[in-house]
Short mmCIF file of C-alpha atoms in Angstrom, two decimals:
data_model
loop_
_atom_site.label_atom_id
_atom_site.label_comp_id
_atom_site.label_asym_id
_atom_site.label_seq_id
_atom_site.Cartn_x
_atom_site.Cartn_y
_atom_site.Cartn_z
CA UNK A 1 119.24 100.05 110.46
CA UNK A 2 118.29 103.01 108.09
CA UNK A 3 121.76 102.96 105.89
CA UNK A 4 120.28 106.64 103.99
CA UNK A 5 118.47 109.25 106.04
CA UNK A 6 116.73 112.08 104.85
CA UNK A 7 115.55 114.21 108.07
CA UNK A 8 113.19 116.21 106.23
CA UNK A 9 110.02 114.68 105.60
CA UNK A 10 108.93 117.84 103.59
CA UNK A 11 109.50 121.13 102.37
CA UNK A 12 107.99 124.35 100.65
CA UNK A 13 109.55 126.58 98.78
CA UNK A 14 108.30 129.53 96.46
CA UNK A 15 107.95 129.39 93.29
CA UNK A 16 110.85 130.74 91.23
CA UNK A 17 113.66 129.91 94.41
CA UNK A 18 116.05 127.68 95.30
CA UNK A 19 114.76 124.15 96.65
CA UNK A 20 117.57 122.33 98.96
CA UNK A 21 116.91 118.63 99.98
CA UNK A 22 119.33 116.71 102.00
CA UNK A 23 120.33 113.31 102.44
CA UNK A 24 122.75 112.11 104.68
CA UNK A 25 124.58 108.39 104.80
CA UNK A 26 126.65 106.28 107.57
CA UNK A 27 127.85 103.59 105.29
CA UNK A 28 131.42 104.89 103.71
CA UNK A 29 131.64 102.27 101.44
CA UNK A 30 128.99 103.89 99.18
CA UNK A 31 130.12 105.02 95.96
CA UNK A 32 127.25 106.19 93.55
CA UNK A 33 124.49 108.43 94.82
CA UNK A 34 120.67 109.03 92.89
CA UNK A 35 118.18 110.97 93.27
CA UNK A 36 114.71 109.76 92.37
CA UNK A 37 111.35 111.55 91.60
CA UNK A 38 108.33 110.10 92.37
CA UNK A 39 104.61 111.41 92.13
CA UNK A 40 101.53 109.70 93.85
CA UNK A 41 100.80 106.36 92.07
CA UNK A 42 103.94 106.55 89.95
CA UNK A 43 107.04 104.56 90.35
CA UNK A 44 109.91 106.22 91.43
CA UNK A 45 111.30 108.59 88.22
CA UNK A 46 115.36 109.21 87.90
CA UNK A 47 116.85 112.83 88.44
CA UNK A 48 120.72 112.60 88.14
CA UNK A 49 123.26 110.81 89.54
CA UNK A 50 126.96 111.53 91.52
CA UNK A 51 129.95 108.88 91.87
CA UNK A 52 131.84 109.58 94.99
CA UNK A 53 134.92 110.42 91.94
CA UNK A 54 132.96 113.68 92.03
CA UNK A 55 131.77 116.34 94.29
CA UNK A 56 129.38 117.74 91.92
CA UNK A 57 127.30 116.56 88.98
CA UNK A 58 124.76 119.13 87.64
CA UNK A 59 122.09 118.76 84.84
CA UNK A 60 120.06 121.80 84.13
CA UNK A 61 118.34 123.23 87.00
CA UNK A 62 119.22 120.13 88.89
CA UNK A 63 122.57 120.12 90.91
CA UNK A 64 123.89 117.40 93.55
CA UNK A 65 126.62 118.13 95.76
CA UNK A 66 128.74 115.19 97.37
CA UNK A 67 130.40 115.77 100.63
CA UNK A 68 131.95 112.10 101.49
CA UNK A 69 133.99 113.61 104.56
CA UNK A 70 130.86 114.35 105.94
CA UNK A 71 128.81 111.82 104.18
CA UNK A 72 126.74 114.27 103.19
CA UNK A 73 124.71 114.58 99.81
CA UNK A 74 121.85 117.01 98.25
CA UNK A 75 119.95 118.09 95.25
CA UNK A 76 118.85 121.37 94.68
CA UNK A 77 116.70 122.89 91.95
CA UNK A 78 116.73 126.33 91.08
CA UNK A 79 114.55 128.02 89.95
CA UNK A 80 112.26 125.92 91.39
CA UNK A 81 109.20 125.25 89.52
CA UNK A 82 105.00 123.92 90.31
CA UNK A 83 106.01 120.44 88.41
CA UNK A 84 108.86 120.08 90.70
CA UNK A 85 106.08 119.13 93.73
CA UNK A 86 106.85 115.43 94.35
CA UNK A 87 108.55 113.24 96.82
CA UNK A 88 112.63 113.00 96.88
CA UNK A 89 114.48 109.98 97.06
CA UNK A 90 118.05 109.88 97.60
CA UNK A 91 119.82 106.59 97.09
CA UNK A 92 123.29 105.17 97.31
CA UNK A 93 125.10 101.88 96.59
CA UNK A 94 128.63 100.00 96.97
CA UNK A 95 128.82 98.80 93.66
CA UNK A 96 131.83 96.76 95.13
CA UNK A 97 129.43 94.20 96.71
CA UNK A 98 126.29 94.47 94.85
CA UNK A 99 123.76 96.00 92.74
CA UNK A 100 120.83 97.08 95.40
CA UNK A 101 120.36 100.63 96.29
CA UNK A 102 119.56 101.82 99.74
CA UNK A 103 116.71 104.29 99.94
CA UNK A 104 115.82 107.10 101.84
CA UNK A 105 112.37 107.94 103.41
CA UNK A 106 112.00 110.80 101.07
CA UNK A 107 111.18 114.11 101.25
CA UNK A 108 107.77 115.44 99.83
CA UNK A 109 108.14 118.95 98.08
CA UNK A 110 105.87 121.83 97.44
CA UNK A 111 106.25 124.75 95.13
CA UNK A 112 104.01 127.14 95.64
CA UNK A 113 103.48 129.17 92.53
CA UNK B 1 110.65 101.78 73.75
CA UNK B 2 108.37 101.43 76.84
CA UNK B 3 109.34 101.55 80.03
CA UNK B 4 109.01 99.21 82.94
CA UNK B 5 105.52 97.72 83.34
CA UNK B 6 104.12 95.76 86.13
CA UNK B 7 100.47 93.99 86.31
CA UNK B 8 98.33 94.29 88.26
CA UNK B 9 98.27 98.07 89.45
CA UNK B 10 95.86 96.87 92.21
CA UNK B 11 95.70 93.70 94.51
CA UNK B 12 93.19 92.63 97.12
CA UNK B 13 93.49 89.45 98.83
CA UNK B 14 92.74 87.90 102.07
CA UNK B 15 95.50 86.95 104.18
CA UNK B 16 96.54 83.21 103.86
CA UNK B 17 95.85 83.41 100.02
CA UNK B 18 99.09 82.94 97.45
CA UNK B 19 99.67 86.26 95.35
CA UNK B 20 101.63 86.76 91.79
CA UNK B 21 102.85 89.99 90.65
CA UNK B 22 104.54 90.22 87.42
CA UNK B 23 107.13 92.43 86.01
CA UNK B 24 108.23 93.55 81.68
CA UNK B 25 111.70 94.98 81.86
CA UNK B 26 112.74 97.37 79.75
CA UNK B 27 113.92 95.33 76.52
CA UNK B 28 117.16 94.77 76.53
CA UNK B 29 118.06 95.41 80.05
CA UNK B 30 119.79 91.99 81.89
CA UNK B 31 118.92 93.45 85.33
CA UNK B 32 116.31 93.36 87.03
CA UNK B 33 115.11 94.57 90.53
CA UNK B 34 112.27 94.04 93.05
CA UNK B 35 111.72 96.36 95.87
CA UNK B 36 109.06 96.90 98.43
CA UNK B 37 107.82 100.16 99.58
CA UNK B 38 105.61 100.69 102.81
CA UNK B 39 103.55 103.70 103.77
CA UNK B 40 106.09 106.43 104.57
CA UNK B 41 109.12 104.57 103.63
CA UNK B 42 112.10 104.54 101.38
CA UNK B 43 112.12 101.29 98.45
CA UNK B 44 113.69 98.22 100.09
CA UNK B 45 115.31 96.02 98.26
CA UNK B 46 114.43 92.28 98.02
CA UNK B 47 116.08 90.72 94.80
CA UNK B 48 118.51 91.42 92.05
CA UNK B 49 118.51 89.38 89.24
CA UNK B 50 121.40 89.24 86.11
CA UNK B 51 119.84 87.24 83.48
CA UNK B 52 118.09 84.47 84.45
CA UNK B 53 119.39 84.07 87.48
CA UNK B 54 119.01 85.38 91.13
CA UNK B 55 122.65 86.80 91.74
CA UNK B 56 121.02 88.57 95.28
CA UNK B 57 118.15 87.58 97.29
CA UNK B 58 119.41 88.78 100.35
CA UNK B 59 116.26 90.97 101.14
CA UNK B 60 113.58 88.44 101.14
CA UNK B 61 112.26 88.76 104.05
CA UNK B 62 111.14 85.22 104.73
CA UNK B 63 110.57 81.73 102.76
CA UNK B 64 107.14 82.76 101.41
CA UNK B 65 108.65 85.08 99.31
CA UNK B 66 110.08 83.60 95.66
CA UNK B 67 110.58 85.22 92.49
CA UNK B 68 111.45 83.44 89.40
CA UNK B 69 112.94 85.26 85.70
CA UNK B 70 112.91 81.93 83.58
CA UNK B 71 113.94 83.30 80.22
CA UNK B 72 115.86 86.41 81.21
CA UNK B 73 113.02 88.85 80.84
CA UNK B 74 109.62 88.77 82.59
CA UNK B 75 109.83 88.06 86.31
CA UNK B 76 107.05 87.42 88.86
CA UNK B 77 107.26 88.03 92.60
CA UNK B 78 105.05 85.20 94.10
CA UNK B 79 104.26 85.20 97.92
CA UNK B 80 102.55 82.50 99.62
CA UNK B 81 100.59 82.39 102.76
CA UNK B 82 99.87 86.38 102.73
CA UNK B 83 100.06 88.25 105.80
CA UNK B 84 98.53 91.59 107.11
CA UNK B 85 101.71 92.72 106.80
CA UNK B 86 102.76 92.21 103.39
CA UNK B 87 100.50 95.07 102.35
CA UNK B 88 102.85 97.58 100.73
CA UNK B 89 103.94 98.75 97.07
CA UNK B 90 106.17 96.34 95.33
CA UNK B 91 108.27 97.87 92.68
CA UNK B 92 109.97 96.17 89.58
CA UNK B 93 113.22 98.60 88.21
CA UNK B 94 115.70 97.26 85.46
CA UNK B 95 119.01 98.36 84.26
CA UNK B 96 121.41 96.93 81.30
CA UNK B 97 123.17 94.91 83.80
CA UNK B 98 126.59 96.11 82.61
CA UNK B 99 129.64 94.60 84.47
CA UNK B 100 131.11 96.91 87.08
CA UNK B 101 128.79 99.93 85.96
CA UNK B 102 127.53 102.41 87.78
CA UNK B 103 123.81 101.93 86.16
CA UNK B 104 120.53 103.69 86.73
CA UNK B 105 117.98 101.41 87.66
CA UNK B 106 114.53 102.58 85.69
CA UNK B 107 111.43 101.72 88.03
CA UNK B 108 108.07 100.43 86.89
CA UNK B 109 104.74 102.10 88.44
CA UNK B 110 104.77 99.39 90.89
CA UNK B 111 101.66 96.74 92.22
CA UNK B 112 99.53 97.71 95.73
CA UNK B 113 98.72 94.89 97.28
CA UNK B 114 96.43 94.94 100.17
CA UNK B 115 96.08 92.64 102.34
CA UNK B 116 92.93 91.72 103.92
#
C-alpha cells in the first residue's frame, strides 16, 4: 500500500522556468514532509523540509507548499536551472509513532538549457 | 565532517550465499537508518536504530534479514540465504537522533547488490 504517491514519473521544463513536482499522501497522520534529490549512483541528497504547522517553507529558489485538507504537497524551483536534472523524492512521516519516512516513486526532472 | 559512507559500492553474489553491507554514520549522529530501494521505486524502510539498539525493525522483510550497531556507530545489514530478489540498492541515512525532533535523515551513496 503506497502511503506517498507521486503520479509523475517525469518532467521537462525549460531552462530559466518554473519546475512544479507533486506529491500527494493518504495517511493524515503525517506531520513532516521532505523532499530529496538524488542523481544516478548517488544516495538520495536533502532539499528542504515542511511540518504540517506550516503551509509553506521556502529556501532560495526552492519552495514547498503543504495542503493537508487535501493532502497535498509540492516543490517547485524557479528559475529552474541544468543542475536541477535529477530524480524527486517526496517523503513524509508521523513522528508520533516512529522515525521511518515513507517514500515516493520519484519524479525524474529535465531542464533543458 | 564526512558524510554517510557505505562499503561496498558494488555486490555480486550468487543466490544462496550470506551478504554483509556496512554502514559509517555521520559522527555524532545516534540514528541510524537502513532502507532498500528497487528499480523504479521510492526508499523503503527496513530498520531504525537509536544508539545501539534496534528501536524499529518493522520493515524487515523476512528472518534472513539482521542488522546489528554494537557500539552505537557502524552498522552492518547482513542477509543470509540471498535470493533473486534481494537485488536492489540498500541505503544507510543517519540523523542526531534527537527526542521528539523533526530530523533530516542524511543518506549515504548506498550498496548494489546483485543477485545472481
Amino acid at each position: 500500500d503506497q502511503q506517498v504517491k507521486q503520479n509523475s514519473p517525469s518532467l521537462s521544463v525549460q531552462e530559466g522556468r518554473i519546475s512544479i513536482l507533486n506529491c500527494d499522501y493518504t495517511n493524515s497522520m503525517f506531520d513532516y514532509f521532505l523532499w530529496y534529490k538524488k542523481y544516478p549512483a548517488e544516495g538520495p541528497t536533502f532539499l528542504i523540509s515542511i511540518s504540517s504547522i506550516k503551509d509553506k517553507n521556502e529556501d532560495g529558489r526552492f519552495t514547498v507548499f503543504l495542503n493537508k485538507s487535501a493532502k497535498h504537497l509540492s516543490l517547485h524551483i524557479v528559475p529552474s536551472q541544468p543542475g536541477d536534472s535529477a530524480v524527486y523524492f517526496c517523503a513524509a512521516m508521523n513522528s508520533n509513532t516512529g522515525n521511518q519516512f515513507y517514500f515516493g516513486t520519484g519524479t525524474s526532472l529535465t531542464v533543458i538549457p | 565532517g564526512a558524510g554517510v559512507s557505505q562499503t561496498p559500492s558494488n555486490k555480486v553474489t550468487e543466490k544462496g550465499k550470506y551478504v554483509e553491507l556496512r554502514c559509517d554514520p555521520i559522527s555524532g549522529h545516534t540514528a541510524l537508518y537502513w532502507y532498500r530501494q528497487s528499480l523504479g521505486q521510492g526508499p523503503e524502510f527496513l530498520i531504525y536504530f537509536q544508539g545501539t539498539g534496534a528501536a524499529d525493525d518493522s520493515g524487515l522483510p523476512n528472518d534472513r534479514f539482521f542488522a546489528v550497531r554494537p557500539e552505537g556507530s557502524v552498522s552492518t545489514l547482513k542477509i543470509q540465504r540471498t535470493e533473486r530478489g534481494d537485488s536492489a540498492v540498500y541505503l544507510c541515512a543517519s540523523s542526531l537522533g534527537l527526542a521528539g525532533g523533526l530530523e533530516t535523515q542524511y543518506f549515504g551513496p548506498g550498496t548494489r547488490l546483485l543477485v545472481l
